[in-house]
Coordinates of C-alpha atoms in Angstrom, one line a residue:
M1 CA 89.4 97.1 -189.9
G2 CA 86.0 95.3 -189.8
I3 CA 84.3 97.9 -192.0
N4 CA 84.1 97.5 -195.8
L5 CA 85.4 100.9 -197.0
N6 CA 85.1 100.0 -200.7
P7 CA 81.9 102.1 -201.3
F8 CA 83.5 105.2 -200.0
T9 CA 87.2 105.0 -201.1
W10 CA 88.2 105.2 -204.7
W11 CA 91.6 103.5 -204.2
N12 CA 89.9 100.2 -203.2
G13 CA 87.9 100.0 -206.3
A14 CA 84.8 101.7 -207.7
T15 CA 82.9 103.9 -205.3
I16 CA 79.1 103.7 -204.8
G17 CA 78.7 106.8 -207.0
T18 CA 80.5 105.1 -209.9
W19 CA 78.3 102.0 -209.6
F20 CA 75.2 104.3 -209.7
G21 CA 76.6 106.1 -212.7
L22 CA 77.1 102.8 -214.6
R23 CA 73.4 102.0 -214.5
G24 CA 72.1 101.7 -218.0
M25 CA 75.6 101.5 -219.5
S26 CA 76.6 98.5 -221.7
R27 CA 79.1 96.0 -220.4
I28 CA 81.6 95.5 -223.3
G29 CA 83.9 92.9 -221.9
E30 CA 86.5 91.7 -219.3
D31 CA 90.2 91.3 -219.7
G32 CA 92.5 88.6 -218.3
L33 CA 93.1 90.5 -215.1
G34 CA 89.4 90.7 -214.3
N35 CA 89.0 94.4 -215.1
V36 CA 85.5 95.1 -216.6
Y37 CA 84.9 97.6 -219.4
Y38 CA 81.7 99.7 -220.0
Q39 CA 80.4 102.1 -222.6
G40 CA 77.5 104.4 -222.7
G41 CA 76.4 108.0 -223.3
K42 CA 78.4 110.6 -225.2
D43 CA 81.2 113.0 -224.2
G44 CA 81.4 116.7 -225.3
A45 CA 82.8 115.7 -228.7
G46 CA 80.1 113.2 -229.4
N47 CA 82.3 110.2 -228.8
P48 CA 81.0 107.3 -226.7
R49 CA 82.1 107.4 -223.0
R50 CA 84.1 104.4 -221.9
W51 CA 85.1 103.2 -218.4
V52 CA 87.2 100.5 -216.7
I53 CA 86.3 99.1 -213.3
Y54 CA 89.5 97.6 -211.9
N55 CA 89.6 94.2 -210.3
G56 CA 91.8 95.3 -207.4
S57 CA 93.9 98.4 -207.1
N58 CA 93.2 101.4 -209.4
D59 CA 96.4 101.4 -211.4
A60 CA 96.3 102.4 -215.1
S61 CA 99.3 100.0 -215.8
R62 CA 96.9 97.1 -215.1
V63 CA 95.0 97.8 -218.4
P64 CA 96.3 95.5 -221.2
P65 CA 97.4 97.2 -224.5
E66 CA 94.4 96.0 -226.5
W67 CA 91.9 97.4 -223.9
F68 CA 93.9 100.6 -223.7
S69 CA 93.4 101.1 -227.4
W70 CA 89.6 100.6 -226.9
L71 CA 89.4 103.0 -224.0
H72 CA 91.2 105.7 -226.0
H73 CA 89.0 105.2 -229.1
H74 CA 91.8 103.7 -231.3
V75 CA 89.5 100.9 -232.1
D76 CA 85.7 101.1 -232.2
A77 CA 84.7 97.6 -231.1
A78 CA 85.8 95.3 -228.3
P79 CA 89.4 94.1 -228.9
A80 CA 88.4 90.4 -229.3
E81 CA 86.2 91.5 -232.3
V82 CA 88.6 93.7 -234.2
L83 CA 92.2 92.7 -233.2
P84 CA 93.9 89.6 -234.5
P85 CA 94.5 86.8 -232.0
P86 CA 97.8 87.1 -230.0
R87 CA 100.8 85.5 -231.6
P88 CA 102.4 82.5 -229.8
W89 CA 105.6 84.5 -229.0
Q90 CA 103.7 87.4 -227.4
K91 CA 103.8 87.6 -223.6
P92 CA 100.7 88.6 -221.6
A93 CA 100.6 92.2 -220.4
K94 CA 102.0 92.7 -216.9
P95 CA 101.3 95.6 -214.6
N96 CA 104.0 97.9 -213.3
M97 CA 105.9 96.0 -210.6
T98 CA 107.7 99.0 -209.1
G99 CA 107.6 98.8 -205.3
T100 CA 106.8 95.1 -205.2
A101 CA 108.9 92.1 -204.6
E102 CA 108.8 91.4 -208.4
A103 CA 110.4 94.7 -209.3
Y104 CA 113.4 94.7 -211.5
R105 CA 116.6 95.0 -209.5
P106 CA 119.9 95.0 -211.5
S107 CA 123.0 93.4 -210.1
G108 CA 124.5 96.6 -208.7
S109 CA 121.4 97.9 -206.9
L110 CA 121.3 98.4 -203.2
D111 CA 118.4 95.8 -202.9
R112 CA 120.8 93.1 -204.2
G113 CA 123.8 93.9 -202.1
G114 CA 125.1 97.0 -203.9
Q115 CA 128.1 95.2 -205.3
R116 CA 128.8 96.1 -208.9
Q117 CA 131.1 94.2 -211.2
A118 CA 134.5 95.8 -211.6
A119 CA 135.1 98.1 -214.6
T120 CA 136.9 96.4 -217.5
G121 CA 139.4 99.2 -218.0
D122 CA 137.8 100.6 -221.2
Y123 CA 136.1 103.3 -219.2
E124 CA 137.8 106.7 -218.7
A125 CA 136.1 109.1 -216.2
W126 CA 135.3 112.6 -217.5
S127 CA 137.0 115.5 -215.9
P128 CA 136.4 119.2 -216.6
D129 CA 140.1 119.8 -217.1
A130 CA 140.6 117.3 -219.9

């Protein structure tokens, strides 16, 4: 397709209505995946409204844990200001890989040939008559 459908389709990113709605809102920060976070206005309970504009597909698993806590009002300020720096042993957040080539496929799965290792003999099948 030669037409840019991004302004009209929510699954390709923010629609034109979302961009108009973000006018006057404060840009709080950006995560390592390129998602941008905004805050402004109040919800019905008086809490500040918060948004994420995804860089790429709209998939909630693409929000890192520290920004998830900010979006859900577990922390008040941007994660870089209130959370401790990541420890050296911590891995970066990774989106859900289900349905992609990087999805987890155990050794007995059909995608890896469907051949399971033989049982070791310590397994006894359940039967209703036993």
